[in-house]
Short mmCIF file of C-alpha atoms and ligand atoms in Angstrom, two decimals:
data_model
loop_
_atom_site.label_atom_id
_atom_site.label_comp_id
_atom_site.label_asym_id
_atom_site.label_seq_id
_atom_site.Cartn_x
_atom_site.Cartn_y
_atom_site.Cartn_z
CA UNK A 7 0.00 0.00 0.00
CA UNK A 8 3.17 2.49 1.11
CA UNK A 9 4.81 1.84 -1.51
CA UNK A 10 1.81 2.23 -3.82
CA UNK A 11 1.15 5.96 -2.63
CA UNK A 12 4.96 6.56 -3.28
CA UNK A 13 4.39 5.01 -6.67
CA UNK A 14 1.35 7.74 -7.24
CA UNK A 15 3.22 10.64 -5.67
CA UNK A 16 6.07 9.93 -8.18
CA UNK A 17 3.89 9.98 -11.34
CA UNK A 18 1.83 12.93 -10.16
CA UNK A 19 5.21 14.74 -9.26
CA UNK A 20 6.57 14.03 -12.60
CA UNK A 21 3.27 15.02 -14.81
CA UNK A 22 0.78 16.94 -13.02
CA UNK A 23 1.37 21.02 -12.55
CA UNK A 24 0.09 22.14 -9.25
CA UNK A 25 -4.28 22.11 -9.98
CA UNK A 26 -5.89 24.91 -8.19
CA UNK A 27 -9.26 23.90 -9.98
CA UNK A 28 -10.43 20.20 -9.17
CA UNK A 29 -14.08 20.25 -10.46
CA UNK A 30 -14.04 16.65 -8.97
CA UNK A 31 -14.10 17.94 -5.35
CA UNK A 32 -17.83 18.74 -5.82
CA UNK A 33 -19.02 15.34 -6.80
CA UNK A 34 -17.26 13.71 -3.70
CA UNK A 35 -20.79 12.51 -1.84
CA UNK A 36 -24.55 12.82 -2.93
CA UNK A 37 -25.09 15.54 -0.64
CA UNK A 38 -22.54 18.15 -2.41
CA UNK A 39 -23.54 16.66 -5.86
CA UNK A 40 -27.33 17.12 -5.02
CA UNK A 41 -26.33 20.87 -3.77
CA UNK A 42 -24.78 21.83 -6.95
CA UNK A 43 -27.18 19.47 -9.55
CA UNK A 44 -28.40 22.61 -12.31
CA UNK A 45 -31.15 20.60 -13.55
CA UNK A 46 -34.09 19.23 -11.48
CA UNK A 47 -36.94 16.54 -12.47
CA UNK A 48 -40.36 17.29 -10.85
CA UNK A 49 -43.80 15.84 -11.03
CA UNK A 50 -45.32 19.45 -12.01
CA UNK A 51 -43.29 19.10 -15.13
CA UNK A 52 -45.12 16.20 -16.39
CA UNK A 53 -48.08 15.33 -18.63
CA UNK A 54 -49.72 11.73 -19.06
CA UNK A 55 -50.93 10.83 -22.80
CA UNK A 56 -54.05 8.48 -21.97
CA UNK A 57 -56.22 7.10 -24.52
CA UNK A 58 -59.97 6.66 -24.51
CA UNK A 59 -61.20 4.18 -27.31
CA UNK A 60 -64.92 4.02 -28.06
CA UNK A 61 -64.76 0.65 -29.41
CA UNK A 62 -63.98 -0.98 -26.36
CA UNK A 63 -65.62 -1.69 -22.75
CA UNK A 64 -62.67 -2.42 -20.75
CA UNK A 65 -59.23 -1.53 -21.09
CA UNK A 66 -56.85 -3.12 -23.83
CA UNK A 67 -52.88 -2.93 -23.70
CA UNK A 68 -51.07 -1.84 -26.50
CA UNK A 69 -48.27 -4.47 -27.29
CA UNK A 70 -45.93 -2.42 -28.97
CA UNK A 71 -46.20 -0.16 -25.79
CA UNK A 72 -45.51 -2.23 -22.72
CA UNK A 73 -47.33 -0.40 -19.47
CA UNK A 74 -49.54 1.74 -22.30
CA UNK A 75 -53.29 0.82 -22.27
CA UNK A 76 -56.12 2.21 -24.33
CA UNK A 77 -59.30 2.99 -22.15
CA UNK A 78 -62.87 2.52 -22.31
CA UNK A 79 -65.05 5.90 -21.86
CA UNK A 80 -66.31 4.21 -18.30
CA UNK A 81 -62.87 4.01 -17.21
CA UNK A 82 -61.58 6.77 -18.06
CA UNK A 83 -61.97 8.84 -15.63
CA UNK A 84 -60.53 6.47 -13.16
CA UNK A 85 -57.09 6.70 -15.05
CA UNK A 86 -57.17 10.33 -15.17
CA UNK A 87 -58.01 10.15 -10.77
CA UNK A 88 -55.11 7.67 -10.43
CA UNK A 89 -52.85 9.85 -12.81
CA UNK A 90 -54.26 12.97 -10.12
CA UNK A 91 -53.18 10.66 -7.55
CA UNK A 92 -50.14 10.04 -8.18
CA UNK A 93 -49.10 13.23 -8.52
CA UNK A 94 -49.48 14.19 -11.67
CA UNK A 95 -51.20 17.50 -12.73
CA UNK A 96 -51.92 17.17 -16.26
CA UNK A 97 -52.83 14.77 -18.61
CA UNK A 98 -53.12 15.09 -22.50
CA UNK A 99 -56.29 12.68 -24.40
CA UNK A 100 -56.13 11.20 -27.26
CA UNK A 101 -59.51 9.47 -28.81
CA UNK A 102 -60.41 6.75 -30.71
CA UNK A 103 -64.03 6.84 -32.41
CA UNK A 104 -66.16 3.51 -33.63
CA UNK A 105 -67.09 5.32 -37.00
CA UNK A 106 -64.24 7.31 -39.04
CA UNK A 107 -65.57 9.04 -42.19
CA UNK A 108 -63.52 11.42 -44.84
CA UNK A 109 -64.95 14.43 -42.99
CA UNK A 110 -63.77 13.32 -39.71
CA UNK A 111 -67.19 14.34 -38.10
CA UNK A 112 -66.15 12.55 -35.26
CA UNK A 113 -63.59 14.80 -34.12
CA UNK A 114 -66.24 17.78 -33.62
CA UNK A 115 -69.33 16.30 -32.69
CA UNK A 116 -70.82 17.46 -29.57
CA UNK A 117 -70.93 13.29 -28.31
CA UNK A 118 -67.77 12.36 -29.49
CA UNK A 119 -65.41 9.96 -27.47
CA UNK A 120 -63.04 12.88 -26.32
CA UNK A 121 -65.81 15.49 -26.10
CA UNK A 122 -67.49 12.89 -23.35
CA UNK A 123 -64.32 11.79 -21.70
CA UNK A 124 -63.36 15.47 -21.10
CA UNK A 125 -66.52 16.50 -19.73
CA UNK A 126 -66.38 13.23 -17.30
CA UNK A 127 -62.97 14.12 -16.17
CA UNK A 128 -63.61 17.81 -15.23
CA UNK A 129 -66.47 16.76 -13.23
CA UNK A 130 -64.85 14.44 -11.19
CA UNK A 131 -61.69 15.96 -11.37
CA UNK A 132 -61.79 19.72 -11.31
CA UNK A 133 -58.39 20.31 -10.60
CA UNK A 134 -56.74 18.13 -13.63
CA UNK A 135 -55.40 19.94 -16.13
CA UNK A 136 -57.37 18.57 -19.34
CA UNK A 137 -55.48 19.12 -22.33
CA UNK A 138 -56.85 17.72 -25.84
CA UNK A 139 -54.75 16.45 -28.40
CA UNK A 140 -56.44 18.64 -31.60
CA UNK A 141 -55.96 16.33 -34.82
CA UNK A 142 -58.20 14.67 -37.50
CA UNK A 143 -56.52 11.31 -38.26
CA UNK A 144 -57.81 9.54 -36.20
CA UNK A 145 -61.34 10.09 -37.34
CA UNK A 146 -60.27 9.88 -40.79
CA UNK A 147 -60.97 6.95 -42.88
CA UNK A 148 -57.44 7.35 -44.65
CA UNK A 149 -55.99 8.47 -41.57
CA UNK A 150 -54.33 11.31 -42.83
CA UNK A 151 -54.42 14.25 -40.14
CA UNK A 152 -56.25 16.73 -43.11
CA UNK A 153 -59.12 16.88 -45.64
CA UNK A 154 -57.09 14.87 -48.90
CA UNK A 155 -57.94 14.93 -52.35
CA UNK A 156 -56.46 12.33 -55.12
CA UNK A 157 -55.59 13.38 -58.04
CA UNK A 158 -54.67 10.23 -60.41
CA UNK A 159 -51.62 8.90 -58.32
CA UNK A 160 -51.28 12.01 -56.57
CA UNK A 161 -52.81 12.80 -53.19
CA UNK A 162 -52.92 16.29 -51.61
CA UNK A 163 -53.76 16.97 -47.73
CA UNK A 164 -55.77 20.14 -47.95
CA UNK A 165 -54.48 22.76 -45.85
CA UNK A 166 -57.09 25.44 -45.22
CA UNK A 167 -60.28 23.14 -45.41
CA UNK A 168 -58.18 21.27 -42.20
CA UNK A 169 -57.55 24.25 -40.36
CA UNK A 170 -61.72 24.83 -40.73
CA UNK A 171 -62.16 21.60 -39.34
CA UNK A 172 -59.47 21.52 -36.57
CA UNK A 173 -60.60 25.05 -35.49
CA UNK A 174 -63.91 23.06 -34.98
CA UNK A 175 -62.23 20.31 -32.95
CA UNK A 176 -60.67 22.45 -30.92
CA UNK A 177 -63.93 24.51 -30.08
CA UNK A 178 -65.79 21.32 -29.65
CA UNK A 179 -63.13 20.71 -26.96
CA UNK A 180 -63.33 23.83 -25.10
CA UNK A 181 -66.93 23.79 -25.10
CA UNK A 182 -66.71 20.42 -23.40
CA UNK A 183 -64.27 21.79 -20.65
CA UNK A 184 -60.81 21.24 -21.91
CA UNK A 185 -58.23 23.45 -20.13
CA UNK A 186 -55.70 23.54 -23.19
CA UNK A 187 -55.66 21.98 -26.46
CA UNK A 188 -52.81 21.10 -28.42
CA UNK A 189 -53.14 21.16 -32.45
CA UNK A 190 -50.92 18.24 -33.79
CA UNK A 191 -51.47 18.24 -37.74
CA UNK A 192 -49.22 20.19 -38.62
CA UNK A 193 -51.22 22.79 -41.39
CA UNK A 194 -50.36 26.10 -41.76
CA UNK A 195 -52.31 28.58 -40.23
CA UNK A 196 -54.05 26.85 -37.65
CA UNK A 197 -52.74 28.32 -34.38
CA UNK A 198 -54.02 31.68 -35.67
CA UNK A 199 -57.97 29.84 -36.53
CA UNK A 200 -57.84 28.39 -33.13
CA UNK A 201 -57.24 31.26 -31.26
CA UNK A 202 -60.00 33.37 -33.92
CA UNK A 203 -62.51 30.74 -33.06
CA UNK A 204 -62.04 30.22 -29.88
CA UNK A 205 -62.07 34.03 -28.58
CA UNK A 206 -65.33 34.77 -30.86
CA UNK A 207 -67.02 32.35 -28.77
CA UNK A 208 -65.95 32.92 -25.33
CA UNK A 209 -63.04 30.65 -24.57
CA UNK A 210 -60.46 33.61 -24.09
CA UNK A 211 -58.75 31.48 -21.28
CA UNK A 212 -58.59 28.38 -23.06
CA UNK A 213 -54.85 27.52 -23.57
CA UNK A 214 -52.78 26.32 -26.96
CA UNK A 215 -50.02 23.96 -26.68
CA UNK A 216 -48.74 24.25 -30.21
CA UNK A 217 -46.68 20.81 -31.81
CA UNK A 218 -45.03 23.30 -33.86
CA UNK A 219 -41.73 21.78 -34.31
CA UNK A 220 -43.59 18.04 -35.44
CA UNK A 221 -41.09 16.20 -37.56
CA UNK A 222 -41.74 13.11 -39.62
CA UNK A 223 -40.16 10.21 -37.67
CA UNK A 224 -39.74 6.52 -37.52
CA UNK A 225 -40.48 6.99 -33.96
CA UNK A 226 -44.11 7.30 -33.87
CA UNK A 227 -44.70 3.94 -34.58
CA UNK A 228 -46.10 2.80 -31.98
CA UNK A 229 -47.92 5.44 -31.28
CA UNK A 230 -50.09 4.65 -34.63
CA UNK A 231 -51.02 1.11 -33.12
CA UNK A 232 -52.50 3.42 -29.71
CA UNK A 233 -54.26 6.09 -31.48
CA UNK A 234 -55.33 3.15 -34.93
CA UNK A 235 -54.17 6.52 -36.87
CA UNK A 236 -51.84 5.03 -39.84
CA UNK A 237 -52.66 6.71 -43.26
CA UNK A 238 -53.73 4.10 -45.73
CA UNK A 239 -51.62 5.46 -48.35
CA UNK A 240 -48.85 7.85 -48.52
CA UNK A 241 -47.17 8.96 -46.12
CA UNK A 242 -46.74 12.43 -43.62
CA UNK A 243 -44.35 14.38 -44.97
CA UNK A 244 -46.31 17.16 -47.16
CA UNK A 245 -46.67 18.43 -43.78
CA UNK A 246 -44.79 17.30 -40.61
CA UNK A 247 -41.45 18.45 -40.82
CA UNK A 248 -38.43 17.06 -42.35
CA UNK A 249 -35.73 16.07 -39.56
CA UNK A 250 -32.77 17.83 -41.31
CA UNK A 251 -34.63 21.27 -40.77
CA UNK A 252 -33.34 23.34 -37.73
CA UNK A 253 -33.92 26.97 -39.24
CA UNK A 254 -37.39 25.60 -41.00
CA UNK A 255 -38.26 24.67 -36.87
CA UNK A 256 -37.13 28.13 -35.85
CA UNK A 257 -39.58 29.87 -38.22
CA UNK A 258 -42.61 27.35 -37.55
CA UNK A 259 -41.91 27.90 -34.03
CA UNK A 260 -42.06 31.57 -34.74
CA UNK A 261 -45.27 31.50 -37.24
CA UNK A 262 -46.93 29.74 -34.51
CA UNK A 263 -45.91 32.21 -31.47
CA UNK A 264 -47.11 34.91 -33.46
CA UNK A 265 -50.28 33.46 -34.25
CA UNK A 266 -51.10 33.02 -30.49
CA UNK A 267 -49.53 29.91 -28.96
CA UNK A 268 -48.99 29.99 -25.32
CA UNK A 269 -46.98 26.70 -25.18
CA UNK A 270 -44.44 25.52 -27.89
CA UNK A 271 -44.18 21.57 -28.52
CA UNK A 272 -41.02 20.13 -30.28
CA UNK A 273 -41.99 16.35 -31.26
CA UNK A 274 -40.04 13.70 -30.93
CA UNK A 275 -37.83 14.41 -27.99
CA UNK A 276 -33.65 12.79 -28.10
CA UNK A 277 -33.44 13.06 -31.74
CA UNK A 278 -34.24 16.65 -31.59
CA UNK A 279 -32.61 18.27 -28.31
CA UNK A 280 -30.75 20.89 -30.47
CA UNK A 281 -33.78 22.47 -31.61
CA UNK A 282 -35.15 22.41 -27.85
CA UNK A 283 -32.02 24.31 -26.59
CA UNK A 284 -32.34 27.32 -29.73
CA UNK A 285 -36.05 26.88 -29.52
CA UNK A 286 -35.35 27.96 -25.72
CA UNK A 287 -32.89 30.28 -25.79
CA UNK A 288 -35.08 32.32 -29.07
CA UNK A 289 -38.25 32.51 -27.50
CA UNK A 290 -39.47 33.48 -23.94
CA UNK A 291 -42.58 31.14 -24.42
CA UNK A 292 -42.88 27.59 -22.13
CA UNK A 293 -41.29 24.68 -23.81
CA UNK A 294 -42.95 21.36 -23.80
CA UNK A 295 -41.26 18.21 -25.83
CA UNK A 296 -43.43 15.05 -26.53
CA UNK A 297 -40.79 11.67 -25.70
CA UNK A 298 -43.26 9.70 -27.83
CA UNK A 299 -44.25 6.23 -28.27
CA UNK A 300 -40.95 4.68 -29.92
CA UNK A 301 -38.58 6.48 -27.80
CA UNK A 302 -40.46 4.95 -25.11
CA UNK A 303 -40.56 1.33 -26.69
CA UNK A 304 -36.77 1.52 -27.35
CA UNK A 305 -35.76 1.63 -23.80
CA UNK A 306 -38.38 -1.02 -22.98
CA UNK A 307 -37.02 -3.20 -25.35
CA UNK A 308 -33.80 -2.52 -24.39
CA UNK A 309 -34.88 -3.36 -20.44
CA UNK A 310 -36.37 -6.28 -21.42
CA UNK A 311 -32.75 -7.49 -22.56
CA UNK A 312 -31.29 -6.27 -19.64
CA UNK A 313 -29.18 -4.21 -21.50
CA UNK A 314 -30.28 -0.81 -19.37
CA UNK A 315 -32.03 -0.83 -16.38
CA UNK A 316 -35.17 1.42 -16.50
CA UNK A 317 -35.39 3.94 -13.84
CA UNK A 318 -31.81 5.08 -14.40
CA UNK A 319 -32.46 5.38 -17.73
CA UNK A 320 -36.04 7.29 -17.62
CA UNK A 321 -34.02 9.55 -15.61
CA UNK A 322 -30.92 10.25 -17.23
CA UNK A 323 -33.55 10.77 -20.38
CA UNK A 324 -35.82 13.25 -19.30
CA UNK A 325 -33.21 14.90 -17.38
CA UNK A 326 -31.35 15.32 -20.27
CA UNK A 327 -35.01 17.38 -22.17
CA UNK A 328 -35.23 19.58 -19.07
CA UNK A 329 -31.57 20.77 -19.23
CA UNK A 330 -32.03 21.29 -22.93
CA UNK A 331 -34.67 23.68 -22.32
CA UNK A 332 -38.29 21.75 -21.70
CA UNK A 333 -40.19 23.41 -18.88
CA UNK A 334 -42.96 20.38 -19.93
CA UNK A 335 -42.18 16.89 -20.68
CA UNK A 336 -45.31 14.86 -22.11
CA UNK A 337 -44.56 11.25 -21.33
CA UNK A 338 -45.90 7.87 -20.77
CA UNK A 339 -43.31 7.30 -17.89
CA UNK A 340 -44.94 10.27 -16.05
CA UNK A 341 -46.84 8.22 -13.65
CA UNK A 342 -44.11 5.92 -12.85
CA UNK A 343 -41.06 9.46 -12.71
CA UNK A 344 -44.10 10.68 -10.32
CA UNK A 345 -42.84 8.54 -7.93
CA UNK A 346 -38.69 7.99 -8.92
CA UNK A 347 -38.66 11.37 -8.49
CA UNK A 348 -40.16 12.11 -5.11
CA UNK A 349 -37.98 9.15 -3.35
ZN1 LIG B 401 -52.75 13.63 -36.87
#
């Protein structure tokens, strides 16, 4: 042992000059490295996606989403009360109808599945913050999230006769007590029709979490098996963003700010930090990211092989969103990081 120290001393004496700065003296215990951590994790910052399906009576798992669970309109409001009890002070709702038509009437009718389940929760739970995910695909019988028109081999999504029809949605929602909705399509214009329609009738306070950085992405997979939403032919990117584009995210983010967005969404999460941080740093709005449904499958997957274990790396994850800028983190670990991150 003495005459490993004098081994140390010798190499340290020969290469080392004297360090007055040894950043390593403040990670010595958990108590100094808890005192200087920048970057804190709290329930308040979370939101649970839950999903209310009309064509079932009790609730169905999703397979591709281990832990994820559709749920029937009766039990809906139970999941949004345990959500509420664990912690949690916001969920976002995402609904699937029995009938889907190329109108998407289900999205805006007074009975529809999310237009019940919201009323449902803000009666029995007051306090919840109700946010609505605004979108048409999955009323759509081609799932697309617009109006579409086919032109020979050509399809188009319609932008302005979707904005008419999400503006609807989102009115529908408020009417039905929803404390924020969040458009997710991805048309142009549509931040500024929500807020028009929404003031008009009376729904000043009514909130707008805007996915305006939504990119096209591999990752939402899973997500399409939870929500039934997968277009029947083409594919999303006429309008969801291309993932090379950080100064095309900049200006939707800005479009969308002007237009009246109190809360900016960037969508997916890892793959897209660097927009978070400038996103952050550009703006002075709230910052919400959406770690969706593959991101989330990955590290299951990856748990299931023992390859990671899961709370660590949950953690380390959304950690990682808040220090790149996300005052909001919408994810289907919330109820589970409710509790990680009070013990
Ligand atoms: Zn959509």
């Amino acid at each position: 042992m003495a005459n490993l120290r004098a081994i140390g001393q010798t190499i340290t004496l020969g290469l080392m000059r004297k360090l007055v700065h040894r950043p390593r003296r403040l990670r010595r215990t958990a108590a100094l490295r808890n005192l200087v951590r920048e970057t804190k994790l709290g329930t308040d910052d979370l939101i649970l996606p839950l999903f209310v399906s009309e064509k079932i009576s009790e609730r169905h798992a999703i397979p591709s989403m281990p832990g994820v669970f559709q749920h029937s309109p009766d039990e809906i409001v139970d999941a949004a009360r345990t959500a509420q009890d664990a912690g949690l002070q916001a969920i976002i709702l995402f609904g699937i109808p029995t009938e889907k038509d190329e109108r998407a009437s289900g999205a805006y009718a007074e009975d529809g599945v999310i237009q019940k389940a919201v009323s449902a929760i803000k009666s029995k739970c007051p306090d919840l913050v109700v946010i609505t995910d605004v979108c048409l695909c999955e009323y759509m019988s081609h799932g697309h999230c617009g109006v579409t028109r086919i032109d020979g081999e050509h399809f188009h999504v319609l932008n302005d006769a979707s904005v008419a029809l999400l503006a609807k949605t989102a009115l529908s929602h408020a009417k039905a007590g929803a404390d924020m909705v969040a458009p997710s399509d991805m048309m142009d214009g549509r931040i500024g029709a929500i807020r028009e329609i929404l003031d008009t009738n009376g729904f000043e306070e009514t909130g707008i979490i805007s996915y305006a950085a939504k990119f096209a992405s591999v990752f939402y997979g899973p997500f399409r098996d939870a929500a039934e939403s997968p277009p029947q032919f083409g594919d999303r990117r006429s309008y969801q963003m291309d993932s090379a584009n950080a100064e095309e995210a900049l200006r939707e983010i800005a479009l969308d700010v002007d237009e009246g967005a109190d809360i900016i969404m960037i969508k997916p999460a890892l793959p897209y930090l660097d927009i978070l941080s400038r996103a952050r740093q550009r703006f002075g709005k709230p910052m919400a990211v959406y770690h969706v449904s593959g991101e989330y499958a990955m590290v299951k997957a990856a748990v299931e092989k023992g390859v990671v274990e899961e709370r660590a790396a949950v953690l380390e994850i959304m950690t990682s969103l808040k220090r790149a800028g996300a005052d909001i983190i919408v994810t289907y670990w919330a109820r589970e990081l409710a509790q990680w991150t009070r013990s």
